PDB file of C-alpha atoms and ligand atoms in Angstrom:
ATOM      1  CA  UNK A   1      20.035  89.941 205.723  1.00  0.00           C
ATOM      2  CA  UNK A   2      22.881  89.457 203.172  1.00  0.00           C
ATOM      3  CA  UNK A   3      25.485  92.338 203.085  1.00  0.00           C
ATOM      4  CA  UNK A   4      25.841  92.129 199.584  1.00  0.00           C
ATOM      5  CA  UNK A   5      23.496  92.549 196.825  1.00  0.00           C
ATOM      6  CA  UNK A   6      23.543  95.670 194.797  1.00  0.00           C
ATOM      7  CA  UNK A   7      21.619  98.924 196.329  1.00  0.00           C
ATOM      8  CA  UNK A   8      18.832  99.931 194.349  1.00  0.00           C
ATOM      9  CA  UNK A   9      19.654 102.218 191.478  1.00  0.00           C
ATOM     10  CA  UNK A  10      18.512 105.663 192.134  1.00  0.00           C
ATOM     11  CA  UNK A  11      15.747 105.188 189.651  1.00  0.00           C
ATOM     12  CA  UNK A  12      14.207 102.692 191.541  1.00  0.00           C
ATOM     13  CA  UNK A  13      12.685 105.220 193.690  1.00  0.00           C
ATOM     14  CA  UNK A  14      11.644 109.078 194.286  1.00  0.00           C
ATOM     15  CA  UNK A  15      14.553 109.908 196.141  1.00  0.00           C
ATOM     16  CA  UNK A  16      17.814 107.565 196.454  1.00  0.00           C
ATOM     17  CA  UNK A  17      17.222 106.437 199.896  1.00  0.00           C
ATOM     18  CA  UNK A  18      20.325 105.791 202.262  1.00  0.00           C
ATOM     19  CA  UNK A  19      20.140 101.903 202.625  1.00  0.00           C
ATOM     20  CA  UNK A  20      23.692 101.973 204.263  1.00  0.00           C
ATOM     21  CA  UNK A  21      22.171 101.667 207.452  1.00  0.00           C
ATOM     22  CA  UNK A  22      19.747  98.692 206.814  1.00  0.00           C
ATOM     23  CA  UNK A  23      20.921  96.613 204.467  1.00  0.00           C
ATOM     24  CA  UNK A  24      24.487  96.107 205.894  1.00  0.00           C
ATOM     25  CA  UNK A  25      24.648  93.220 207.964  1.00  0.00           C
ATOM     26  CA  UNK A  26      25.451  94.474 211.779  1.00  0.00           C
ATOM     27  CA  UNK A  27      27.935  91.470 212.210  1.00  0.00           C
ATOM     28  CA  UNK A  28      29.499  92.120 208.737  1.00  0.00           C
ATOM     29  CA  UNK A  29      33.270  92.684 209.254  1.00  0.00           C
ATOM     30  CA  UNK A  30      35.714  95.232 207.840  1.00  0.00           C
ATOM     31  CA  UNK A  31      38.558  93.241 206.293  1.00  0.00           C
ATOM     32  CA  UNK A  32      42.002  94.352 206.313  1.00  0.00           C
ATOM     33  CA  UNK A  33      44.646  92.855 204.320  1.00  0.00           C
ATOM     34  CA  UNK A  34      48.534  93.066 204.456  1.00  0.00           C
ATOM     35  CA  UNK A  35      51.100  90.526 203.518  1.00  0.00           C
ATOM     36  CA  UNK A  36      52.219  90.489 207.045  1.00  0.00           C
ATOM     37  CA  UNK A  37      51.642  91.806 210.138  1.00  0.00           C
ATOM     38  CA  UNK A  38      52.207  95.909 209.024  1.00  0.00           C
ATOM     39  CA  UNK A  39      48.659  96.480 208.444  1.00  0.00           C
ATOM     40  CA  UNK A  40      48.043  96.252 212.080  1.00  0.00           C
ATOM     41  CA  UNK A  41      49.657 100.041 211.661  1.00  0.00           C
ATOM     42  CA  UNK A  42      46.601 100.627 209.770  1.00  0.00           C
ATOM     43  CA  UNK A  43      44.263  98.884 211.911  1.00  0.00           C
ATOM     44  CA  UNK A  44      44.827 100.723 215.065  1.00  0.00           C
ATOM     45  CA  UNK A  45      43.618 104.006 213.395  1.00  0.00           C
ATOM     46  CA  UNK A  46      40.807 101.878 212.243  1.00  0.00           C
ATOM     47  CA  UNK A  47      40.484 100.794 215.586  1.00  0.00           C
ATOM     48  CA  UNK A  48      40.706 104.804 216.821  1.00  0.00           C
ATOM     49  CA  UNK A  49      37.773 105.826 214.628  1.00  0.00           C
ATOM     50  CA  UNK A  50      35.778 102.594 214.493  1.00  0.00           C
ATOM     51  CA  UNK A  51      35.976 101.309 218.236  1.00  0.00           C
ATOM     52  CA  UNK A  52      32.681  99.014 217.558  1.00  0.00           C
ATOM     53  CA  UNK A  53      33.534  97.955 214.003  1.00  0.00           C
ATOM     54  CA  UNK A  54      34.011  93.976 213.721  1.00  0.00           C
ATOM     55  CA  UNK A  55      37.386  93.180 212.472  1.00  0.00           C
ATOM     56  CA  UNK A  56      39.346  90.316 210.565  1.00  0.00           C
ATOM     57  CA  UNK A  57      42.412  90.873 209.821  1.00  0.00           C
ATOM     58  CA  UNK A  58      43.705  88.619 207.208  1.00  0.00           C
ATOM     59  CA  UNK A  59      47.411  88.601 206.565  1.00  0.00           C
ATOM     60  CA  UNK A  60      49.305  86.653 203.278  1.00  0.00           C
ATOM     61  CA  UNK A  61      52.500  85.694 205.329  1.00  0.00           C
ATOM     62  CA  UNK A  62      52.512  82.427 203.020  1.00  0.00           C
ATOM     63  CA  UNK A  63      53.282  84.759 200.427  1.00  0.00           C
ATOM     64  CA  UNK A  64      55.618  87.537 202.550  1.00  0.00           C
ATOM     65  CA  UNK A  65      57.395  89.544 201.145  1.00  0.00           C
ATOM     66  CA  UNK A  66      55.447  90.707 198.634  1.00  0.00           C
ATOM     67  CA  UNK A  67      57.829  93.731 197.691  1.00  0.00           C
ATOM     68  CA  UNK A  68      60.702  91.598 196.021  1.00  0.00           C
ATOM     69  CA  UNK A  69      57.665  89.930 193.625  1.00  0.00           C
ATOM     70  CA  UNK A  70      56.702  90.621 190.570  1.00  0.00           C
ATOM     71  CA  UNK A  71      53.809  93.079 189.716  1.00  0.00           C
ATOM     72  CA  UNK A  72      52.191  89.644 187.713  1.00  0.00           C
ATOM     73  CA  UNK A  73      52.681  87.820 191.071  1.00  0.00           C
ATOM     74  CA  UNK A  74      51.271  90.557 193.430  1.00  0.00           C
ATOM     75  CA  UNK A  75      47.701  90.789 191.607  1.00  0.00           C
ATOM     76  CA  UNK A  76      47.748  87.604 190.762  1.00  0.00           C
ATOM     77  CA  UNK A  77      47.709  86.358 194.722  1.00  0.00           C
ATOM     78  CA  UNK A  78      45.949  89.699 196.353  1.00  0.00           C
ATOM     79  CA  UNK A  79      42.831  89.085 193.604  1.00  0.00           C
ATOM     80  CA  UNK A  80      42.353  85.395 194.327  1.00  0.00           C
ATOM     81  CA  UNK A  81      42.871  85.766 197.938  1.00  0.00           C
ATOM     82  CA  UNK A  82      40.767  88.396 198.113  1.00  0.00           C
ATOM     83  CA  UNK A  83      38.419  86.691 195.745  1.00  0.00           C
ATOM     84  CA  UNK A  84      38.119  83.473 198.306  1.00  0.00           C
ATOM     85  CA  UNK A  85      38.099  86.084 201.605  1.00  0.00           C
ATOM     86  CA  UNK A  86      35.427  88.136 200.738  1.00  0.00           C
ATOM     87  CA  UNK A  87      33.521  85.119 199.388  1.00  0.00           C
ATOM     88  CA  UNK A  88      34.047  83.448 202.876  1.00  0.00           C
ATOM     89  CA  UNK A  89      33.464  86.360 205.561  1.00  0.00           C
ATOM     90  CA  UNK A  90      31.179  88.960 203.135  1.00  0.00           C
ATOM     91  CA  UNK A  91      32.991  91.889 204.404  1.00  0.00           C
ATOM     92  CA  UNK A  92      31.265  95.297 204.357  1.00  0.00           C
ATOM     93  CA  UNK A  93      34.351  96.915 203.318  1.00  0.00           C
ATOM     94  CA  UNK A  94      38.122  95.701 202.030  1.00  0.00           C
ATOM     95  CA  UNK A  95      41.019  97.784 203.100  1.00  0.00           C
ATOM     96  CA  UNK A  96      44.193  96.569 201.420  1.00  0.00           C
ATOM     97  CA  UNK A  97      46.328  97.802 203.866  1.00  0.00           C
ATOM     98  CA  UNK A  98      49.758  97.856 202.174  1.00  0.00           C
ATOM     99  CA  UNK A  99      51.489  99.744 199.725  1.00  0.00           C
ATOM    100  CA  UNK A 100      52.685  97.368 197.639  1.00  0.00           C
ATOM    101  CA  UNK A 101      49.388  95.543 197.027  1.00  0.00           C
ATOM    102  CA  UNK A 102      47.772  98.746 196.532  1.00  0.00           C
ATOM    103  CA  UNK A 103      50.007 100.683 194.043  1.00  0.00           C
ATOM    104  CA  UNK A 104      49.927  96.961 191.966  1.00  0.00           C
ATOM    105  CA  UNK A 105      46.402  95.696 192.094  1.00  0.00           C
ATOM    106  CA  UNK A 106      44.101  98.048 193.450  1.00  0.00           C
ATOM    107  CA  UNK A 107      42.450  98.723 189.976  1.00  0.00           C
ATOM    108  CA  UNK A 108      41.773  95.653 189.062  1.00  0.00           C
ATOM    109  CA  UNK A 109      41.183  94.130 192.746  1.00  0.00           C
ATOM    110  CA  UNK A 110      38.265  97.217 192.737  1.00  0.00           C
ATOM    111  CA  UNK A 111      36.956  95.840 188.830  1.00  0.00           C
ATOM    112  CA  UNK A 112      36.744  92.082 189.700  1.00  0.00           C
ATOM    113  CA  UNK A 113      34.959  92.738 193.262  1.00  0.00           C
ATOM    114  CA  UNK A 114      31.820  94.431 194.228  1.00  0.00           C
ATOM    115  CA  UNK A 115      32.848  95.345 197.705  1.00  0.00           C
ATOM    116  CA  UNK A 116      33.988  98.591 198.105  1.00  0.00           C
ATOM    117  CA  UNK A 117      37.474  98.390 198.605  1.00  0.00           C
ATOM    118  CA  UNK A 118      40.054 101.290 200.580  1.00  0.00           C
ATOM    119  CA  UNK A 119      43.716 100.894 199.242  1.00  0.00           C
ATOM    120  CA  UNK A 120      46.988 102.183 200.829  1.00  0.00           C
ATOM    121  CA  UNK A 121      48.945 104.340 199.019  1.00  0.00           C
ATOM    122  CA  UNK A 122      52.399 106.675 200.421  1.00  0.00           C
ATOM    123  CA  UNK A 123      51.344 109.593 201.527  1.00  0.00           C
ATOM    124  CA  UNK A 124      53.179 111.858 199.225  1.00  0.00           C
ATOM    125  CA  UNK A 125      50.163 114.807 199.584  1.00  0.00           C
ATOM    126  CA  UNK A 126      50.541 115.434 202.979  1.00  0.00           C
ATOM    127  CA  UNK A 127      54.676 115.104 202.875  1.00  0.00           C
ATOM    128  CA  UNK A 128      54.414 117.914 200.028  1.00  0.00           C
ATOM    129  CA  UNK A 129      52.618 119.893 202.550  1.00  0.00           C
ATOM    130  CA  UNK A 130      54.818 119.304 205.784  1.00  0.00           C
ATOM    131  CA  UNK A 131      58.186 119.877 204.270  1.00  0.00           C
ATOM    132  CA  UNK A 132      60.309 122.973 204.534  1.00  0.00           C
ATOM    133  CA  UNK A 133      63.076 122.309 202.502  1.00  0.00           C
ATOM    134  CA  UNK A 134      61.187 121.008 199.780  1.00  0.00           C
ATOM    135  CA  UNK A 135      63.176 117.304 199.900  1.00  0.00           C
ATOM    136  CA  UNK A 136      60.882 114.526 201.122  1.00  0.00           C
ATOM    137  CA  UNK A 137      62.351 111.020 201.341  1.00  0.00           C
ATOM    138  CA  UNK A 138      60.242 108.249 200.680  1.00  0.00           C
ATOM    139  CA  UNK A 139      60.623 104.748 201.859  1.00  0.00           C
ATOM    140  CA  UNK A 140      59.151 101.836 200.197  1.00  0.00           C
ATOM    141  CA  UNK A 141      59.303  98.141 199.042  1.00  0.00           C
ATOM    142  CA  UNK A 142      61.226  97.252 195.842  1.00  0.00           C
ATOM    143  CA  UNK A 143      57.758  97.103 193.911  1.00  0.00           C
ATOM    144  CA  UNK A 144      56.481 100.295 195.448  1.00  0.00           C
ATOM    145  CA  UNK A 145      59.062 102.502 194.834  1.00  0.00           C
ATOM    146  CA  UNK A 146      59.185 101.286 191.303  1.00  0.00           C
ATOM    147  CA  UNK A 147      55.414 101.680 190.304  1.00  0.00           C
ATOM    148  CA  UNK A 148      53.810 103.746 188.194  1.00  0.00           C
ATOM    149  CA  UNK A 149      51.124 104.974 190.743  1.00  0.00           C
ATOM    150  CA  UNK A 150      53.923 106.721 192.505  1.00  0.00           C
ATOM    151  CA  UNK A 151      54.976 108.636 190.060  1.00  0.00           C
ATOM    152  CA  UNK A 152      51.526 109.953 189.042  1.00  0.00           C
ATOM    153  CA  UNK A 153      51.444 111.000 192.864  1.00  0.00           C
ATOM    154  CA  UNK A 154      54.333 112.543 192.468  1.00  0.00           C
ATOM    155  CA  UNK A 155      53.355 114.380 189.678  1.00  0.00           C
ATOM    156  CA  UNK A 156      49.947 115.044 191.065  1.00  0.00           C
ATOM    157  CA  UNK A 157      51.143 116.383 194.556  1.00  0.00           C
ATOM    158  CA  UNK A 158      54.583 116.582 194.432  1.00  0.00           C
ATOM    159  CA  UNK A 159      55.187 119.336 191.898  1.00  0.00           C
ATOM    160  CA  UNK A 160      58.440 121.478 192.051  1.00  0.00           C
ATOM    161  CA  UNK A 161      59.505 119.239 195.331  1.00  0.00           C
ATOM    162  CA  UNK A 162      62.019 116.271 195.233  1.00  0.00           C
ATOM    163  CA  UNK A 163      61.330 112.872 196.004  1.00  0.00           C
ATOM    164  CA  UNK A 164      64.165 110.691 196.721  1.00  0.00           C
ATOM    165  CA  UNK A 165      63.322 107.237 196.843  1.00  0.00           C
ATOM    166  CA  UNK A 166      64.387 104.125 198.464  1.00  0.00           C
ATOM    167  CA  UNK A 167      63.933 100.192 199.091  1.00  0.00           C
ATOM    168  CA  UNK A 168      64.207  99.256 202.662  1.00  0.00           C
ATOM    169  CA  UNK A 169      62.945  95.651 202.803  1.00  0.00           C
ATOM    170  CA  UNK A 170      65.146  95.017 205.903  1.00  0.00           C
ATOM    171  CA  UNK A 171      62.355  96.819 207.404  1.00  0.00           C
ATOM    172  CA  UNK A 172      59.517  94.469 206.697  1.00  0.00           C
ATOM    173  CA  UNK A 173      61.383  91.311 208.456  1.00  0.00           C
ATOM    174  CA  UNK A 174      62.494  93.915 211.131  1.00  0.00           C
ATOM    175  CA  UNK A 175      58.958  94.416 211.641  1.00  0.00           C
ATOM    176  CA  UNK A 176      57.866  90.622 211.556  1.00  0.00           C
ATOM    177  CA  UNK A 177      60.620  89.832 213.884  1.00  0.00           C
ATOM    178  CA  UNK A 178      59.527  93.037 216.414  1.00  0.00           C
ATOM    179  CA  UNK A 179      55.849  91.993 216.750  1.00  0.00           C
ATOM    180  CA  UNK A 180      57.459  88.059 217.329  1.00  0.00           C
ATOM    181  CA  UNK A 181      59.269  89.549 220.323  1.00  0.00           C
ATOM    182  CA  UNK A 182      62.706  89.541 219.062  1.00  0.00           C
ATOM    183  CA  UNK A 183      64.952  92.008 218.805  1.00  0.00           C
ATOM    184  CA  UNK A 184      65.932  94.271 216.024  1.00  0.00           C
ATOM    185  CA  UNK A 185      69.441  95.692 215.377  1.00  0.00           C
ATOM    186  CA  UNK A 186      69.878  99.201 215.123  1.00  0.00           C
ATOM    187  CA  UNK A 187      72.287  98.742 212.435  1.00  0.00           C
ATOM    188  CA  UNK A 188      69.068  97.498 210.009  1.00  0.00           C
ATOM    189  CA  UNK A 189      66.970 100.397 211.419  1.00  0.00           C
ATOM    190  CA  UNK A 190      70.145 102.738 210.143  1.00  0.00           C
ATOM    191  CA  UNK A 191      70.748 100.654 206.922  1.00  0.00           C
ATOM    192  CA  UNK A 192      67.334 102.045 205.598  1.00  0.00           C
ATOM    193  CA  UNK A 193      67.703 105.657 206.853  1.00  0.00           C
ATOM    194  CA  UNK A 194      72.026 106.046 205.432  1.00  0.00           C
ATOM    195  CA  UNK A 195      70.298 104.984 201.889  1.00  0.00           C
ATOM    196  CA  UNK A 196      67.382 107.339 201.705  1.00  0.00           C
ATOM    197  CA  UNK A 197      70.189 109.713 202.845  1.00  0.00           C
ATOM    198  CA  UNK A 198      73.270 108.509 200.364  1.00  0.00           C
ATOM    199  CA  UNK A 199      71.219 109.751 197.439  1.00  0.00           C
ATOM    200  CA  UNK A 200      72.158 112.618 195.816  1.00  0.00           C
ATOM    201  CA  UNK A 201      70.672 115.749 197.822  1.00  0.00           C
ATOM    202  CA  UNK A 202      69.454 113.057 200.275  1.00  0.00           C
ATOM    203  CA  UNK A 203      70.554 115.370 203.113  1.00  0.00           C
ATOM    204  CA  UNK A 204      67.985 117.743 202.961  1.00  0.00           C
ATOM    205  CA  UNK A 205      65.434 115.542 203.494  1.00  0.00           C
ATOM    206  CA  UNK A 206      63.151 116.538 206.369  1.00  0.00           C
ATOM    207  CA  UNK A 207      59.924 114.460 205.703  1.00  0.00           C
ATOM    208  CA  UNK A 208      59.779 110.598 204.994  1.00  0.00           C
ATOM    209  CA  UNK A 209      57.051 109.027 203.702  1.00  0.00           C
ATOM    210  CA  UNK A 210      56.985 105.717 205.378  1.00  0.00           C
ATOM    211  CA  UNK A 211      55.369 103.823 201.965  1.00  0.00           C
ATOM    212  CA  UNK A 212      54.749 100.728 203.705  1.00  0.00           C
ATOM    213  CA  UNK A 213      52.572  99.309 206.336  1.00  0.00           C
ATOM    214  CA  UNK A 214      55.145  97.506 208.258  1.00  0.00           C
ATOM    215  CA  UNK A 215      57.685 100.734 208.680  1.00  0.00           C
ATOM    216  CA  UNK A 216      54.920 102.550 211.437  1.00  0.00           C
ATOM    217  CA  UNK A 217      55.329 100.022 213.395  1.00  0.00           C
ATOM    218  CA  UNK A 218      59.379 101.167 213.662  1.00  0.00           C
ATOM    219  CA  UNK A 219      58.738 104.324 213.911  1.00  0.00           C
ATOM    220  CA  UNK A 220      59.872 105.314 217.168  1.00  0.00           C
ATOM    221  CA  UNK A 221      63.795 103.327 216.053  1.00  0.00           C
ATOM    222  CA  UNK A 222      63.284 104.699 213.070  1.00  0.00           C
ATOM    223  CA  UNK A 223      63.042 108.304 214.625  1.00  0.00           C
ATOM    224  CA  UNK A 224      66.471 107.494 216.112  1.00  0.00           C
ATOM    225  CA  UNK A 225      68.187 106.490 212.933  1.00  0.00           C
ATOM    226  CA  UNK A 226      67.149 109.779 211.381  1.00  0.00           C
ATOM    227  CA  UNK A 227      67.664 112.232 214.155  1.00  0.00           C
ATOM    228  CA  UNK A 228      65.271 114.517 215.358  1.00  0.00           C
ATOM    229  CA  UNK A 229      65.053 116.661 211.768  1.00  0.00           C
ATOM    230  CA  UNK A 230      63.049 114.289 210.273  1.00  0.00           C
ATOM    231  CA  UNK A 231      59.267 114.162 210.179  1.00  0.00           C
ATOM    232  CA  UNK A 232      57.167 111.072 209.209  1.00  0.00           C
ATOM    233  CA  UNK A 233      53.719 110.639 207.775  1.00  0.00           C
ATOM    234  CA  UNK A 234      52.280 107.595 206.807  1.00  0.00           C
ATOM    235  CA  UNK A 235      48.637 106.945 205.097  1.00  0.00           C
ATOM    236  CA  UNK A 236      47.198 104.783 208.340  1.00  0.00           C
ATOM    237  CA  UNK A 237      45.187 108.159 210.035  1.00  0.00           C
ATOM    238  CA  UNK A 238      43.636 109.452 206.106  1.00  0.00           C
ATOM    239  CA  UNK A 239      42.756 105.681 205.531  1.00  0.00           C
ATOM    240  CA  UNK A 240      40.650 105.503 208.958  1.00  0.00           C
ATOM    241  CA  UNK A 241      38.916 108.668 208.058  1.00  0.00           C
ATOM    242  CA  UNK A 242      37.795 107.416 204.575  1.00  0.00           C
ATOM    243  CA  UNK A 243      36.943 103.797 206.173  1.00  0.00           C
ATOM    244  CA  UNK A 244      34.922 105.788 208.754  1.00  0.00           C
ATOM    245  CA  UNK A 245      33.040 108.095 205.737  1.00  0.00           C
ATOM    246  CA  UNK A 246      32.134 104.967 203.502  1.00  0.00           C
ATOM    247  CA  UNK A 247      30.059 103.587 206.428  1.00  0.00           C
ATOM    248  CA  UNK A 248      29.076 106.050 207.965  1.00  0.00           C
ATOM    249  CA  UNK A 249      25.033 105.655 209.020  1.00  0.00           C
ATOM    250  CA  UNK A 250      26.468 101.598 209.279  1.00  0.00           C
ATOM    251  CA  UNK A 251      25.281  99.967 212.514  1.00  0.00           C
ATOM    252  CA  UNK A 252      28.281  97.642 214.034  1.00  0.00           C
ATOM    253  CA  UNK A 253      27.535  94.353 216.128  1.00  0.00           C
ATOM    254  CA  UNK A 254      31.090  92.181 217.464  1.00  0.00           C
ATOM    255  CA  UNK A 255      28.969  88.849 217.231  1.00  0.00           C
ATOM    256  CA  UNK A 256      32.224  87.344 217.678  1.00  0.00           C
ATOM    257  CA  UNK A 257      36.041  88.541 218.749  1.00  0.00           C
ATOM    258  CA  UNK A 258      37.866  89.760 215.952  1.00  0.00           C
ATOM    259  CA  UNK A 259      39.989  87.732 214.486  1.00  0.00           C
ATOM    260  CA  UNK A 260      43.566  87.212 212.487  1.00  0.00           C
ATOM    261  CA  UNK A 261      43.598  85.193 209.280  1.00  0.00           C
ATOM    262  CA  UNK A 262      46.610  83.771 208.035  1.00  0.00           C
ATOM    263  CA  UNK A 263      47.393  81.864 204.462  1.00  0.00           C
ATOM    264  CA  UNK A 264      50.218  79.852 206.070  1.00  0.00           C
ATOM    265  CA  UNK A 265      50.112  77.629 208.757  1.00  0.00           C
ATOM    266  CA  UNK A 266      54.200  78.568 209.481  1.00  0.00           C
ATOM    267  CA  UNK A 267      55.394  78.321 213.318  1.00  0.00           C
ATOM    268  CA  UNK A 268      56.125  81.843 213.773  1.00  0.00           C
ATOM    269  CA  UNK A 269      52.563  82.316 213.608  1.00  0.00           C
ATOM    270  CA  UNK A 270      51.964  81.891 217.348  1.00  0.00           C
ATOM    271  CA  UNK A 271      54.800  84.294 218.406  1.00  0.00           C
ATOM    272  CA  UNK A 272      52.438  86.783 217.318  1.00  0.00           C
ATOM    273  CA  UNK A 273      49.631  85.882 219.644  1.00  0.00           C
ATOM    274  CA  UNK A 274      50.638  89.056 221.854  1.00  0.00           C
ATOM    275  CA  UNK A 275      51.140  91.676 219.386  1.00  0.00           C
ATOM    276  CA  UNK A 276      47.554  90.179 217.318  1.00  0.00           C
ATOM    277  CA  UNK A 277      45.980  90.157 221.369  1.00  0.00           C
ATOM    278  CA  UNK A 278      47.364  93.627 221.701  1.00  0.00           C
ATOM    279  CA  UNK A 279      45.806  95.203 218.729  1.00  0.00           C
ATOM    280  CA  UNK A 280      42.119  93.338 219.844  1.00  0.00           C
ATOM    281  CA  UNK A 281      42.610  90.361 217.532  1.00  0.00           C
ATOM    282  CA  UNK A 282      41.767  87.473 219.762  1.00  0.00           C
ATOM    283  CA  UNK A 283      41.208  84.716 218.073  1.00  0.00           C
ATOM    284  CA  UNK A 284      43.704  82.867 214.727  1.00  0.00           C
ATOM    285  CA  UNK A 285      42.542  81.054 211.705  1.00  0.00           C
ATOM    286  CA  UNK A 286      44.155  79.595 208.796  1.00  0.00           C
ATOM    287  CA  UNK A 287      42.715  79.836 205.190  1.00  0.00           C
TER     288      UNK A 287
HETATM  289  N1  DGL B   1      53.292  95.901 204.158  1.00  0.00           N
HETATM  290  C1  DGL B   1      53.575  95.892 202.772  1.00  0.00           C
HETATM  291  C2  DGL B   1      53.495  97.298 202.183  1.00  0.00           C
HETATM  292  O1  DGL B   1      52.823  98.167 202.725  1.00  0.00           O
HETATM  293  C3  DGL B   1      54.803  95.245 202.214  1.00  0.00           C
HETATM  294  C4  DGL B   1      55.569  94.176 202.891  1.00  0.00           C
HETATM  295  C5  DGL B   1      56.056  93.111 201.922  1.00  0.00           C
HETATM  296  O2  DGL B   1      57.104  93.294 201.268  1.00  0.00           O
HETATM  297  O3  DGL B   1      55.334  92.131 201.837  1.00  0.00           O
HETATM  298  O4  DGL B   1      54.055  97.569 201.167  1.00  0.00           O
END
């Protein structure tokens, strides 16, 4: 049976029946979506909360980095990507697993498509909550920490706290280059923490917001460039707990391994084959 097609409208019957359960393919996937590989931060929570759950993991690294793009640029790929990926693989579910996307597009990603759609956005609420001296950091792309969104969850969450902000797109290649198996200089790792902490009142920061998907997956070096004051939170864990709610009653059949999707056929790509095996993805494709 075909995962899509609208439920029936509550007027259709007595009672709004739950049709999660039944008319939800089995063997429909939950699709994940990153520029790169730093939704994979976001897919092991997935993974935590959703053990059975068929995956595909599709990442843009044709168009990586998205966080020194326009906004215009950024919609303009993750809708028609999106567009062709959910056409192909008619996910159950879309998680845009990164920041940058998400804080851009996921408005008008969630009006042009009928799936229902998760989006990743810094986890400003529960810094607010954590910090003790009232100065959270927050660590982003370019885009992110320039978008609107942020500010209204700063406003929203954030009130009578300081945000610092900073760009730390060093981090996103440090990433890429991590999960390839090559090294990463600790100088990068402290490049990223000495700016978050060069901004005025930057050193009473005690909580970072790691804003995008790629910066989990440094957390442990990053932990070392800050010093053992610093607390991180990230939005991976609250994403896997709404992904979890909105199909919840779902049944969940692997008809076939999981899988990583990729927009560019670059070289690089098979240096990931341990780091994709690692988090369950077992098989690569090209769009
Ligand atoms: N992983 C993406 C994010 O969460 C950004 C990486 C990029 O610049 O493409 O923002």
């Amino acid at each position: 049976m075909s995962t899509f097609g609208k439920l029936p409208a509550p007027s259709d019957a007595q009672a709004p029946p739950d049709t999660r359960a039944f008319v939800i393919d089995p063997a429909s996937p939950i699709l994940l979506f990153d520029s790169g590989v730093g939704g994979l931060s976001v897919l092991a929570e997935v993974r935590k909360a959703l053990p059975d759950a068929p995956i595909i993991y599709a990442a843009d690294n044709a168009g990586l980095p998205y966080g020194t793009k326009t906004e215009a640029q950024v919609a303009a790929r993750v809708a028609g990507l999106l567009g062709r990926m959910t056409e192909r693989f008619r996910p159950r579910l879309v998680c845009i697993a990164c920041n940058t996307a998400s804080t851009i597009a996921l408005g008008m990603v969630r009006e042009v498509l009928e799936v229902p759609i998760v989006g990743t956005v810094p986890a400003i609420k529960p810094a607010a909550a954590m910090t003790k001296t009232g100065t959270i950091g927050l660590l982003g792309t370019e885009a992110t920490i320039r978008q609107g969104y942020v500010d209204r969850l700063e406003g929203e969450f954030a009130g009578g706290k300081r945000l610092l902000r900073a760009a730390a797109p060093e981090l996103v290649e440090a990433a890429e280059a991590r999960l390839r198996g090559k090294p990463v200089s600790t100088d990068v790792l402290a490049r990223g923490a000495d700016r978050l902490r060069a901004l005025p009142g930057g050193d009473a920061i005690d909580t970072v917001v790691l804003a995008c998907t790629h910066f989990p997956l440094l957390e442990a070096e990053l932990a070392e460039a800050f010093g053992p004051d610093v607390a991180f939170v990230h939005g991976a864990p609250g994403i896997a707990r709404r992904i979890a709610f909105l199909t919840q009653g779902q049944s969940f059949v692997r008809a076939e391994p999981d899988s990583a999707l990729f927009t560019g056929d670059d070289q690089d790509v098979a240096a990931l084959g341990p780091a994709l095996s690692d988090h369950g993805l077992t098989r690569i494709h090209f769009l």
